[in-house]
Tab-separated table of C-alpha atoms and ligand atoms in Angstrom:
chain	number	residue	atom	x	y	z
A	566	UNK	CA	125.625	113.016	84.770
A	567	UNK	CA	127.218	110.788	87.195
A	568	UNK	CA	127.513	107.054	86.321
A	569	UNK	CA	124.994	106.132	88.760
A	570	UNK	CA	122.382	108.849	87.032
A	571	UNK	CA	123.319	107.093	83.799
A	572	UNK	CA	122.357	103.747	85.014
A	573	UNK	CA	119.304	105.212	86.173
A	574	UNK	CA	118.001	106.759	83.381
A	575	UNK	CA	119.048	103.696	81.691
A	576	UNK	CA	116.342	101.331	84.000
A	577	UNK	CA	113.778	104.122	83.031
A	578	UNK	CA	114.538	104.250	79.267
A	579	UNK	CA	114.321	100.266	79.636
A	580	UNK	CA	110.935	100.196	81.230
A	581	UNK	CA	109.422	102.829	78.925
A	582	UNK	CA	110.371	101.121	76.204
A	583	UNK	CA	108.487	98.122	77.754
A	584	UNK	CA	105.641	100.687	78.319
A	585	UNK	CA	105.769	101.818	81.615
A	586	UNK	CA	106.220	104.954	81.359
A	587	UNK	CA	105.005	106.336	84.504
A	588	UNK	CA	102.159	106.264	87.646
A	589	UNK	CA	100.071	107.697	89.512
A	590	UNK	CA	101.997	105.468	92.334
A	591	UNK	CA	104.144	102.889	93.045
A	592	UNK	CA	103.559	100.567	95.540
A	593	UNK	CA	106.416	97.959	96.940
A	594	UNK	CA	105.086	95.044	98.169
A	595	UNK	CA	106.860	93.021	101.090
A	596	UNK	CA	107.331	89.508	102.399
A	597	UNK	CA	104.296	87.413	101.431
A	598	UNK	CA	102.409	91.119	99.766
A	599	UNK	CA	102.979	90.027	96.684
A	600	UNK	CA	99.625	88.729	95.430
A	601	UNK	CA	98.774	92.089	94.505
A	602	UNK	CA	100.783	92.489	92.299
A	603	UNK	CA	99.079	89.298	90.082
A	604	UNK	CA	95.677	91.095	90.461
A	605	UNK	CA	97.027	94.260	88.255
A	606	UNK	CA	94.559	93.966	84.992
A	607	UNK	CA	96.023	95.472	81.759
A	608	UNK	CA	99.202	96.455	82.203
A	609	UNK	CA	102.454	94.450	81.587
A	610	UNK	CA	105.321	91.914	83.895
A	611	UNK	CA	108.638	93.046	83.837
A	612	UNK	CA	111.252	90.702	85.658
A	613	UNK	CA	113.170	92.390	87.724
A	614	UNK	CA	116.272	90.458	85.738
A	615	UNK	CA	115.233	92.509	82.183
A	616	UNK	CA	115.811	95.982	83.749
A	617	UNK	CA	119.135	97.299	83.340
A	618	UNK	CA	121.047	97.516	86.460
A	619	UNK	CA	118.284	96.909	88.729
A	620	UNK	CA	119.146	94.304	91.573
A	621	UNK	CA	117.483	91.042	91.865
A	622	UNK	CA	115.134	90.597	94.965
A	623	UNK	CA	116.712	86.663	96.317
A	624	UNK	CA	114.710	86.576	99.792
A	625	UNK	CA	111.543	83.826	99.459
A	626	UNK	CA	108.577	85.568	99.191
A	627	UNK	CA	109.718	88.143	96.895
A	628	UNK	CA	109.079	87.236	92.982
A	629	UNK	CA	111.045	90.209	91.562
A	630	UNK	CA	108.617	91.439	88.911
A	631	UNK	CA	107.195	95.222	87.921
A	632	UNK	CA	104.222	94.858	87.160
A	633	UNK	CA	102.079	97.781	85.893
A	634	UNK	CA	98.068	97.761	85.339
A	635	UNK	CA	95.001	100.290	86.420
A	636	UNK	CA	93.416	100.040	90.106
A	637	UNK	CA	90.492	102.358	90.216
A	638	UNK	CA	91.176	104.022	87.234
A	639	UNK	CA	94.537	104.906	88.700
A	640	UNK	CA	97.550	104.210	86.876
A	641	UNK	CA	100.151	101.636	88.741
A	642	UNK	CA	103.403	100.195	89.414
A	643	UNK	CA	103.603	97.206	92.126
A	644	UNK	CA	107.412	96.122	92.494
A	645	UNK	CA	106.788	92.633	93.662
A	646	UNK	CA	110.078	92.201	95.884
A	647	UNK	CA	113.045	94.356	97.103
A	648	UNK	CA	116.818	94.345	97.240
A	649	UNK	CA	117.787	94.560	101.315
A	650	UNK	CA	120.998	95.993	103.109
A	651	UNK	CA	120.966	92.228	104.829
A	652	UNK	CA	121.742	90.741	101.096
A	653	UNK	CA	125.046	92.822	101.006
A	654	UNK	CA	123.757	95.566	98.499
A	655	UNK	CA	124.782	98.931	98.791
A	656	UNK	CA	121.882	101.162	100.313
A	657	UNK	CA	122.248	103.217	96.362
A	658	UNK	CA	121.055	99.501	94.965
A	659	UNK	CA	118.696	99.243	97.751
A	660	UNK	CA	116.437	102.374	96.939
A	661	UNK	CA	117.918	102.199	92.556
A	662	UNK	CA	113.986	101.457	92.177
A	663	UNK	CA	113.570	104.417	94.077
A	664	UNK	CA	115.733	106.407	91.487
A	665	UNK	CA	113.742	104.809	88.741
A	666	UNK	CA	110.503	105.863	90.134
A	667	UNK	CA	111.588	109.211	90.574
A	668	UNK	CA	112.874	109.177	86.877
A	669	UNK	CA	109.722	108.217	85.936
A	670	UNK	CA	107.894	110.784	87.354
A	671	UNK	CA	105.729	108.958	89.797
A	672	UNK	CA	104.791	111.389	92.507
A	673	UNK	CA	103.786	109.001	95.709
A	674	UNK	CA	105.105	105.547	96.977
A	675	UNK	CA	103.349	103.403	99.241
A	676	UNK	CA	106.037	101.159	100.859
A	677	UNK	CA	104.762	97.980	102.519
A	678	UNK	CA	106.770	95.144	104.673
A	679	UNK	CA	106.627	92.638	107.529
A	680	UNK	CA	107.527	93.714	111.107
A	681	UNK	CA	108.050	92.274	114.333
A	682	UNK	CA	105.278	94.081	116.613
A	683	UNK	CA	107.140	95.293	119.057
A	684	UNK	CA	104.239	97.507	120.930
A	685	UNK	CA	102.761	94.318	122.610
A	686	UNK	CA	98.997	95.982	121.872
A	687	UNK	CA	99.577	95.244	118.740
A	688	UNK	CA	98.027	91.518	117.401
A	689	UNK	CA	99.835	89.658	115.011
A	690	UNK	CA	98.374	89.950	111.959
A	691	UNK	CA	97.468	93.665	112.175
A	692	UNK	CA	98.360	96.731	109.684
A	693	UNK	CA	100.123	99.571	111.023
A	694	UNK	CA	100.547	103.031	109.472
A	695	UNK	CA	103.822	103.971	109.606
A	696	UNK	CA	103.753	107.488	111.406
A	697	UNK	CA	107.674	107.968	111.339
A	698	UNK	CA	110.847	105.924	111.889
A	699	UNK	CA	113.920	105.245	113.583
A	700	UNK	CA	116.974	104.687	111.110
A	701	UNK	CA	119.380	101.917	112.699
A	702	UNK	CA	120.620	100.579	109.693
A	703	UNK	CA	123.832	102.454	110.519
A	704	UNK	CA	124.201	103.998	107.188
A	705	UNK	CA	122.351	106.493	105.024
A	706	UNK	CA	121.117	105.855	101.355
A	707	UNK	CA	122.701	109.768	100.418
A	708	UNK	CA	126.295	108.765	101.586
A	709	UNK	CA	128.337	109.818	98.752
A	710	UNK	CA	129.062	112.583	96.521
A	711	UNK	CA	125.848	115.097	96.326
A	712	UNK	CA	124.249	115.233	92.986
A	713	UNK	CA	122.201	118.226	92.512
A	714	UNK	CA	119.950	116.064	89.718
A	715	UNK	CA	118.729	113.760	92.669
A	716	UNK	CA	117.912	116.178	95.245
A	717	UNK	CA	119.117	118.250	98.411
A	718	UNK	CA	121.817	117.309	100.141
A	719	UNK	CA	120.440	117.773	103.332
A	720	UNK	CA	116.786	116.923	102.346
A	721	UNK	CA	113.895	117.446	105.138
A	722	UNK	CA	112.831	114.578	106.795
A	723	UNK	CA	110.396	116.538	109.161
A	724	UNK	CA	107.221	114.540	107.458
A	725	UNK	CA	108.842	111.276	105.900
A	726	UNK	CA	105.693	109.634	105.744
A	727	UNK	CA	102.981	111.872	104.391
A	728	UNK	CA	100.213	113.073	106.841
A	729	UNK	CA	97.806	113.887	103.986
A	730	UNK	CA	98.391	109.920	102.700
A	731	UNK	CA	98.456	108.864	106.485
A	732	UNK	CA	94.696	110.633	107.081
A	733	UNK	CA	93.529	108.757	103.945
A	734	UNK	CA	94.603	105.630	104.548
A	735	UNK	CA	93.165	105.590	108.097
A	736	UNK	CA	89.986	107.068	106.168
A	737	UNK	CA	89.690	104.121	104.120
A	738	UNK	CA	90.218	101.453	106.598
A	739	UNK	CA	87.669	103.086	108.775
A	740	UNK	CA	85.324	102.546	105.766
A	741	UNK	CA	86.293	99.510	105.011
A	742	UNK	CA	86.453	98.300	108.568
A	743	UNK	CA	90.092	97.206	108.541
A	744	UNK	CA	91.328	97.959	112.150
A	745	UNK	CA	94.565	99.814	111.944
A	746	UNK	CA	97.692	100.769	113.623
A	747	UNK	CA	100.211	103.971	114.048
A	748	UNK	CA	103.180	103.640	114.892
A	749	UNK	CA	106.769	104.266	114.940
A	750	UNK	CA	108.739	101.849	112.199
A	751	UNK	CA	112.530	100.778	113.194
A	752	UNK	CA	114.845	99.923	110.410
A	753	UNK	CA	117.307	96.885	111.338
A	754	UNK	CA	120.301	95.792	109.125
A	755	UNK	CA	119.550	91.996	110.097
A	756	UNK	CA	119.294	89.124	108.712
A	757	UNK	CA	119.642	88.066	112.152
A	758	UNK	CA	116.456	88.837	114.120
A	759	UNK	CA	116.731	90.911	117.393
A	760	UNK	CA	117.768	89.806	120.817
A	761	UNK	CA	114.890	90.791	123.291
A	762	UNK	CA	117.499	93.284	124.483
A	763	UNK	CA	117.299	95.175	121.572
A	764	UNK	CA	114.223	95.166	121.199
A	765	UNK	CA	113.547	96.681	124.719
A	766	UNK	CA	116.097	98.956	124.038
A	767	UNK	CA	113.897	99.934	120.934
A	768	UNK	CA	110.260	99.982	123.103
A	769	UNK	CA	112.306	102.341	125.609
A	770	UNK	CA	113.176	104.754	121.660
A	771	UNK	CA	109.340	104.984	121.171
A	772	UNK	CA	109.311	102.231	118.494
A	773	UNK	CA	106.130	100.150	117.802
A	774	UNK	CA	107.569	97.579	114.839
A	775	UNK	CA	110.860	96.337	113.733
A	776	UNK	CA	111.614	95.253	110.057
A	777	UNK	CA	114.859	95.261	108.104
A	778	UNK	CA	113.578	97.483	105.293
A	779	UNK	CA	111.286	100.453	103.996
A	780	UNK	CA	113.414	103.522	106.030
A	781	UNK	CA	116.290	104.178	102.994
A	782	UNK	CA	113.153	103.484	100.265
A	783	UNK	CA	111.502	106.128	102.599
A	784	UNK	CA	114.484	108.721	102.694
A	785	UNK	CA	115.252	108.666	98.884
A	786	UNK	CA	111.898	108.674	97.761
A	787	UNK	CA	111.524	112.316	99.994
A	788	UNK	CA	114.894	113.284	98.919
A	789	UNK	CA	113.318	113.398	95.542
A	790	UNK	CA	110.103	115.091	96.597
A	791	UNK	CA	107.729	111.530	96.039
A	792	UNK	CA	105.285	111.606	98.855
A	793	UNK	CA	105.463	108.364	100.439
A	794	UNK	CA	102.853	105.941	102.695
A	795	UNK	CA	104.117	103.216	105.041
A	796	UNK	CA	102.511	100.414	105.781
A	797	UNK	CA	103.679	97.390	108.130
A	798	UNK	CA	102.227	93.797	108.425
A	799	UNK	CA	102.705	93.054	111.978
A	800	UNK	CA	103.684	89.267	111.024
A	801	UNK	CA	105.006	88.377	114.396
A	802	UNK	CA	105.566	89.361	118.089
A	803	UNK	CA	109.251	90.668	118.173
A	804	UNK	CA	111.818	88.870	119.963
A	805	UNK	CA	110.993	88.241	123.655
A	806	UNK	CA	107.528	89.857	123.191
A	807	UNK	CA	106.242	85.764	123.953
A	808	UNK	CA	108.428	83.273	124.694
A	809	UNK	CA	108.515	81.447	121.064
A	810	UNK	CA	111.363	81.457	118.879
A	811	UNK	CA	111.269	83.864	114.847
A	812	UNK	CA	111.409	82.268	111.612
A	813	UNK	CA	110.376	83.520	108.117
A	814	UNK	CA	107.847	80.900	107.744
A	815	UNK	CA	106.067	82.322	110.282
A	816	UNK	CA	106.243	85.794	109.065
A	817	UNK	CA	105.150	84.886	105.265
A	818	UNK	CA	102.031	82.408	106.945
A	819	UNK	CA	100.858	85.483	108.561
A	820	UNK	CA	101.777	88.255	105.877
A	821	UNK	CA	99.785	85.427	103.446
A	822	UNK	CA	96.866	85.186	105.685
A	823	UNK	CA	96.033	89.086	106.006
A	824	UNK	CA	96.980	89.565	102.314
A	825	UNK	CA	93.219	89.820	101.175
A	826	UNK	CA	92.776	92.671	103.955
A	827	UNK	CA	95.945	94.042	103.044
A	828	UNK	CA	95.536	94.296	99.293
A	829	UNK	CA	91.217	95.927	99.651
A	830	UNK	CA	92.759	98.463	101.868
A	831	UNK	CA	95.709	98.869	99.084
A	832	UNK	CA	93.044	99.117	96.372
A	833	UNK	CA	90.566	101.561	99.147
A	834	UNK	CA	93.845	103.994	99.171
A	835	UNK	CA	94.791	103.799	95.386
A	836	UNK	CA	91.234	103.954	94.425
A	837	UNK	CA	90.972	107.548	96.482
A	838	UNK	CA	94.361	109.330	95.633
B	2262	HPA	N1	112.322	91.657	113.135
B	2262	HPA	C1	112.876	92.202	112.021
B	2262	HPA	N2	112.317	92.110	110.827
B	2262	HPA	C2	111.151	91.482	110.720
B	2262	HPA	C3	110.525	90.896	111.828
B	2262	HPA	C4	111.149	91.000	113.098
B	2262	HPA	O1	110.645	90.501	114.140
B	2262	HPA	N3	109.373	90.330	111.371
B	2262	HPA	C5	109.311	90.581	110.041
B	2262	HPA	N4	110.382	91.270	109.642
């Protein structure tokens, strides 16, 4: 076991002795998401500061809490908040809850976030199904010495984001009535946002939404086999789309206002897995 192994196993042991032992998913919740994670009914709050190792979520917006409880009758884990590249963690710290989840045994992530909408059909506000993405963060989460225990070294990334999970989640907001969006996801280091060169540059690569997280969750989840869902909050037009300067109090106003939509269609997927 490498010291990082140990330090997972270690988060795991912590939470199972708090109870969690396990899901039937895990679901991280982005900027502004994180009222669903207050709905969960009998299961238990762990701080993100009582788990061994795991790094604190600092960004406003994100509470840093696990929280477990049932949704549909399915068992699950919302992580209310996430470590980012931007905060100067190392991309292994960035997906540890990742690790942890894998540890656990939980077999599918849905992995949720504000983006800048950079496919200018797209109205602020919507949901967009994240169909596949563009890595620009620079860097890959399974730089380092290859340990067997956590998966390939070279792990397919052919179908990131699960069609089967894709299909149902367009299933359910059909039902539901939720208009929804595919698209192509592009991960950004940040914190700064994007100059409206870039993100031209990015509209000319095929992507549809920017955000500055999600992709490394996304790789190391696969890596260990999890099936994953993607699912952005288009929170804003990115940079140049209008002529009207970014700020995160924008992007949480909006992520807050579609948060009731967000979290039925959350609770629509769960409730069908
Ligand atoms: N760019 C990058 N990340 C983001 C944006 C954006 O426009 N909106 C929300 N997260």
């Amino acid at each position: 076991m490498s010291a990082y192994t140990d330090r997972i196993a270690e988060a795991a042991d912590a939470l199972r002795a708090r109870g969690v032992d396990g899901a039937d998913v895990a679901i991280v919740l982005g900027s502004g998401l994180g009222a669903f994670a207050e709905t969960l009914p009998g299961g238990v709050r762990v701080p993100y500061g009582e788990i061994p190792h795991w790094p604190a979520a600092k960004v406003i917006g994100h509470a840093g809490v696990l929280a477990s409880g049932l949704v549909g009758g399915r068992r699950v884990i919302a992580l209310s908040g996430r470590a980012h590249f931007y905060e100067g963690h190392p991309l292994t710290d960035v997906t540890f809850a990742m690790r942890v989840l894998g540890a656990l045994g939980v077999p599918r992530v849905i992995l949720t976030n504000a983006a800048g909408g950079i496919n200018t059909r797209f109205a602020t506000g919507a949901l967009m199904l994240i169909d596949d993405h563009l890595n620009f963060l620079g860097s890959n989460p399974l730089i380092g010495p290859s340990d067997p225990a956590l998966g390939a070294r070279f792990p397919d990334m052919t179908e990131i984001y699960s069609r089967r999970l894709r299909a149902l989640a367009t299933e359910v907001a059909a039902v539901q009535g939720i208009p929804i969006e595919h698209g192509i996801y592009v991960a950004v280091h940040g914190p700064s946002y994007e100059t409206p060169a870039e993100i031209r540059a990015f509209r000319v690569l095929g992507a549809d939404a920017v955000g500055m997280s999600t992709a490394p969750e996304a790789i190391v989840a696969r890596q260990m086999g999890l099936e994953v869902l993607g699912i952005s909050c288009i929170s804003n037009p990115a940079a140049g789309v209008v002529d009207a300067p970014l700020n995160h109090e924008d992007v949480m106003a909006v992520t807050t206002r579609v948060r009731g939509q967000f979290i039925q269609l959350l609770e629509g997927i769960v409730g069908r897995l």
